mmCIF file of C-alpha atoms in Angstrom:
data_model
loop_
_atom_site.group_PDB
_atom_site.id
_atom_site.type_symbol
_atom_site.label_atom_id
_atom_site.label_comp_id
_atom_site.label_asym_id
_atom_site.label_seq_id
_atom_site.Cartn_x
_atom_site.Cartn_y
_atom_site.Cartn_z
ATOM 1 C CA MET A 44 -15.226 7.157 33.405
ATOM 2 C CA ALA A 45 -18.593 6.345 31.597
ATOM 3 C CA ASP A 46 -18.099 9.353 29.157
ATOM 4 C CA ALA A 47 -14.396 8.295 28.105
ATOM 5 C CA LYS A 48 -14.311 6.943 24.585
ATOM 6 C CA PRO A 49 -12.200 4.021 23.642
ATOM 7 C CA GLY A 50 -9.108 5.433 21.786
ATOM 8 C CA LEU A 51 -8.262 4.378 18.196
ATOM 9 C CA ARG A 52 -5.289 2.066 18.080
ATOM 10 C CA LYS A 53 -2.363 3.089 16.033
ATOM 11 C CA PRO A 54 -1.820 0.965 13.130
ATOM 12 C CA VAL A 55 1.025 -1.532 12.977
ATOM 13 C CA PHE A 56 2.694 -1.719 9.692
ATOM 14 C CA THR A 57 3.695 -4.998 8.472
ATOM 15 C CA LYS A 58 6.451 -5.646 5.836
ATOM 16 C CA VAL A 59 5.561 -7.941 2.899
ATOM 17 C CA ASP A 60 8.121 -10.747 4.107
ATOM 18 C CA GLN A 61 6.184 -11.113 7.386
ATOM 19 C CA LEU A 62 2.965 -12.041 5.588
ATOM 20 C CA ARG A 63 1.777 -15.888 6.194
ATOM 21 C CA PRO A 64 -1.001 -17.969 4.693
ATOM 22 C CA GLY A 65 -4.447 -17.431 6.274
ATOM 23 C CA THR A 66 -3.734 -14.298 8.136
ATOM 24 C CA ASN A 67 -5.578 -10.936 7.883
ATOM 25 C CA GLY A 68 -5.800 -7.418 9.429
ATOM 26 C CA HIS A 69 -2.363 -6.330 7.822
ATOM 27 C CA THR A 70 -1.561 -2.732 7.331
ATOM 28 C CA LEU A 71 1.209 -2.266 4.723
ATOM 29 C CA THR A 72 2.877 0.469 2.603
ATOM 30 C CA VAL A 73 3.576 -0.861 -0.787
ATOM 31 C CA LYS A 74 4.628 0.242 -4.300
ATOM 32 C CA VAL A 75 2.890 -1.038 -7.332
ATOM 33 C CA VAL A 76 5.380 -2.749 -9.762
ATOM 34 C CA ASP A 77 2.964 -4.028 -12.433
ATOM 35 C CA ALA A 78 -0.802 -4.280 -12.986
ATOM 36 C CA LYS A 79 -2.482 -6.720 -15.368
ATOM 37 C CA MET A 80 -6.105 -6.862 -16.085
ATOM 38 C CA VAL A 81 -7.504 -10.521 -15.487
ATOM 39 C CA MET A 82 -11.200 -10.100 -15.962
ATOM 40 C CA GLN A 83 -13.552 -7.446 -17.163
ATOM 41 C CA LYS A 84 -17.099 -8.061 -17.727
ATOM 42 C CA LYS A 85 -20.611 -6.478 -17.335
ATOM 43 C CA ARG A 86 -22.971 -7.875 -14.875
ATOM 44 C CA PRO A 87 -26.597 -7.051 -14.548
ATOM 45 C CA ASP A 88 -27.286 -5.537 -11.256
ATOM 46 C CA GLY A 89 -30.697 -4.087 -10.886
ATOM 47 C CA PRO A 90 -31.708 -1.215 -13.267
ATOM 48 C CA GLN A 91 -28.209 -0.404 -14.265
ATOM 49 C CA VAL A 92 -25.502 -2.630 -15.547
ATOM 50 C CA ARG A 93 -22.315 -2.630 -13.358
ATOM 51 C CA GLN A 94 -18.976 -3.534 -14.598
ATOM 52 C CA MET A 95 -16.868 -6.253 -12.784
ATOM 53 C CA ARG A 96 -13.194 -5.758 -13.071
ATOM 54 C CA ILE A 97 -10.344 -7.805 -11.530
ATOM 55 C CA ALA A 98 -6.667 -7.185 -11.776
ATOM 56 C CA GLU A 99 -3.678 -8.882 -10.713
ATOM 57 C CA CYS A 100 -0.946 -6.461 -9.533
ATOM 58 C CA LEU A 101 2.518 -7.238 -8.312
ATOM 59 C CA VAL A 102 3.079 -4.858 -5.237
ATOM 60 C CA GLY A 103 5.996 -4.842 -2.723
ATOM 61 C CA ASP A 104 8.382 -3.150 -0.338
ATOM 62 C CA GLU A 105 11.901 -3.134 0.572
ATOM 63 C CA THR A 106 11.574 -6.842 1.824
ATOM 64 C CA GLY A 107 9.740 -8.485 -0.947
ATOM 65 C CA MET A 108 6.851 -8.667 -3.484
ATOM 66 C CA ILE A 109 3.497 -10.319 -3.521
ATOM 67 C CA ILE A 110 0.492 -10.298 -6.000
ATOM 68 C CA PHE A 111 -2.450 -8.196 -5.032
ATOM 69 C CA THR A 112 -5.714 -9.003 -6.343
ATOM 70 C CA ALA A 113 -7.499 -5.727 -7.129
ATOM 71 C CA ARG A 114 -11.429 -5.632 -7.546
ATOM 72 C CA ASN A 115 -13.651 -3.040 -9.252
ATOM 73 C CA GLU A 116 -12.681 0.585 -8.126
ATOM 74 C CA GLN A 117 -9.390 -0.725 -6.624
ATOM 75 C CA VAL A 118 -8.292 -1.323 -10.018
ATOM 76 C CA ASP A 119 -8.025 2.442 -10.727
ATOM 77 C CA LEU A 120 -5.436 2.995 -7.903
ATOM 78 C CA MET A 121 -3.093 0.292 -9.124
ATOM 79 C CA LYS A 122 -0.833 2.385 -11.545
ATOM 80 C CA PRO A 123 2.903 1.134 -11.698
ATOM 81 C CA GLY A 124 4.959 3.153 -9.559
ATOM 82 C CA ALA A 125 2.023 4.360 -7.308
ATOM 83 C CA THR A 126 2.623 4.259 -3.463
ATOM 84 C CA LEU A 127 -0.365 2.898 -1.526
ATOM 85 C CA ILE A 128 -1.433 2.155 1.952
ATOM 86 C CA LEU A 129 -3.455 -1.213 2.268
ATOM 87 C CA ARG A 130 -5.396 -1.281 5.469
ATOM 88 C CA ASN A 131 -6.809 -4.294 6.970
ATOM 89 C CA ALA A 132 -5.532 -6.444 4.045
ATOM 90 C CA LYS A 133 -5.853 -10.232 4.021
ATOM 91 C CA ILE A 134 -4.122 -13.282 2.590
ATOM 92 C CA ASP A 135 -6.081 -15.521 0.211
ATOM 93 C CA MET A 136 -4.828 -18.590 -1.135
ATOM 94 C CA PHE A 137 -4.959 -19.191 -4.814
ATOM 95 C CA LYS A 138 -3.815 -22.645 -6.345
ATOM 96 C CA GLY A 139 -1.434 -23.017 -3.407
ATOM 97 C CA SER A 140 0.247 -19.580 -3.384
ATOM 98 C CA MET A 141 -0.449 -16.418 -1.572
ATOM 99 C CA ARG A 142 -2.351 -13.528 -2.814
ATOM 100 C CA LEU A 143 -2.920 -10.210 -1.006
ATOM 101 C CA ALA A 144 -6.397 -8.773 -1.087
ATOM 102 C CA VAL A 145 -8.524 -5.928 0.445
ATOM 103 C CA ASP A 146 -12.068 -6.700 0.818
ATOM 104 C CA LYS A 147 -15.009 -4.432 1.975
ATOM 105 C CA TRP A 148 -13.740 -4.126 5.419
ATOM 106 C CA GLY A 149 -10.528 -2.708 4.372
ATOM 107 C CA ARG A 150 -9.194 0.343 2.709
ATOM 108 C CA ILE A 151 -6.702 1.398 -0.005
ATOM 109 C CA GLU A 152 -5.149 4.885 0.193
ATOM 110 C CA ALA A 153 -2.813 6.597 -2.162
ATOM 111 C CA THR A 154 0.104 8.185 -0.215
ATOM 112 C CA ASP A 155 3.172 10.193 -0.924
ATOM 113 C CA PRO A 156 5.907 8.324 -3.103
ATOM 114 C CA ALA A 157 8.011 6.110 -0.850
ATOM 115 C CA ASP A 158 11.627 6.420 -0.868
ATOM 116 C CA PHE A 159 12.147 2.387 -0.952
ATOM 117 C CA ALA A 160 13.091 0.270 -3.790
ATOM 118 C CA VAL A 161 11.078 -2.786 -4.248
ATOM 119 C CA LYS A 162 12.961 -6.041 -3.587
ATOM 120 C CA GLU A 163 12.205 -7.879 -6.718
ATOM 121 C CA ASP A 164 14.042 -11.019 -6.167
ATOM 122 C CA ASN A 165 11.772 -12.298 -3.128
ATOM 123 C CA ASN A 166 8.294 -12.850 -4.579
ATOM 124 C CA LEU A 167 6.128 -14.644 -1.935
ATOM 125 C CA SER A 168 3.519 -15.584 -4.607
ATOM 126 C CA LEU A 169 5.919 -17.848 -6.196
ATOM 127 C CA VAL A 170 6.069 -20.035 -3.021
ATOM 128 C CA GLU A 171 3.656 -22.855 -3.272
ATOM 129 C CA TYR A 172 2.123 -24.109 0.087
ATOM 130 C CA GLU A 173 0.467 -27.338 0.711
ATOM 131 C CA LEU A 174 -2.371 -27.706 3.299
ATOM 132 C CA VAL A 175 -1.543 -30.557 5.689
ATOM 133 C CA ASN A 176 -3.966 -31.944 8.271
ATOM 134 C CA VAL A 177 -2.401 -32.918 11.618
ATOM 135 C CA ILE A 178 -4.070 -35.425 13.671
ATOM 136 C CA GLU A 179 -3.293 -35.159 17.522
ATOM 137 C CA GLU A 180 -3.665 -38.173 19.656
#
C-alpha cells in the first residue's frame, strides 16, 4: 500500500453559465470571440527589459460568454475563433463585474476546434454584483 501513488483526478469541465463570483479551480473549454489589447508597456526587470501585455478577450461556450483577462504570453493564444482549454481558472471581480483569469497555477492549452456556437446573448461580464456584508446575531 505504501508504494501506491495517488491517482490524478479527472478534470470536471464547467460551463460558462455556472461561473460565480469569488470561485476558482474551473476547467473550461471556450472559444475566443474577440480580443482587445488593453495595456502594453515595457518594464525593467533585471538585465533585460521585459514587456508587460494585458488583453481583454471575450470567450464563451454554448451557455454564455465572459471577459477573460489574458496576461503576457497568454495574449498570443487569444486569436478570434481559437478553441482553448482553460485549466484552474478563477473569477476576479473588476468594477463589480466578473472576469475570468488564469494565473501562474493554471494553464491555457490550444485544442481542436469545438463544434459549438457561442451563445452571445448571455454575457456574464455585463451582470453587476454588489458586495453585501451579512451580520449574523
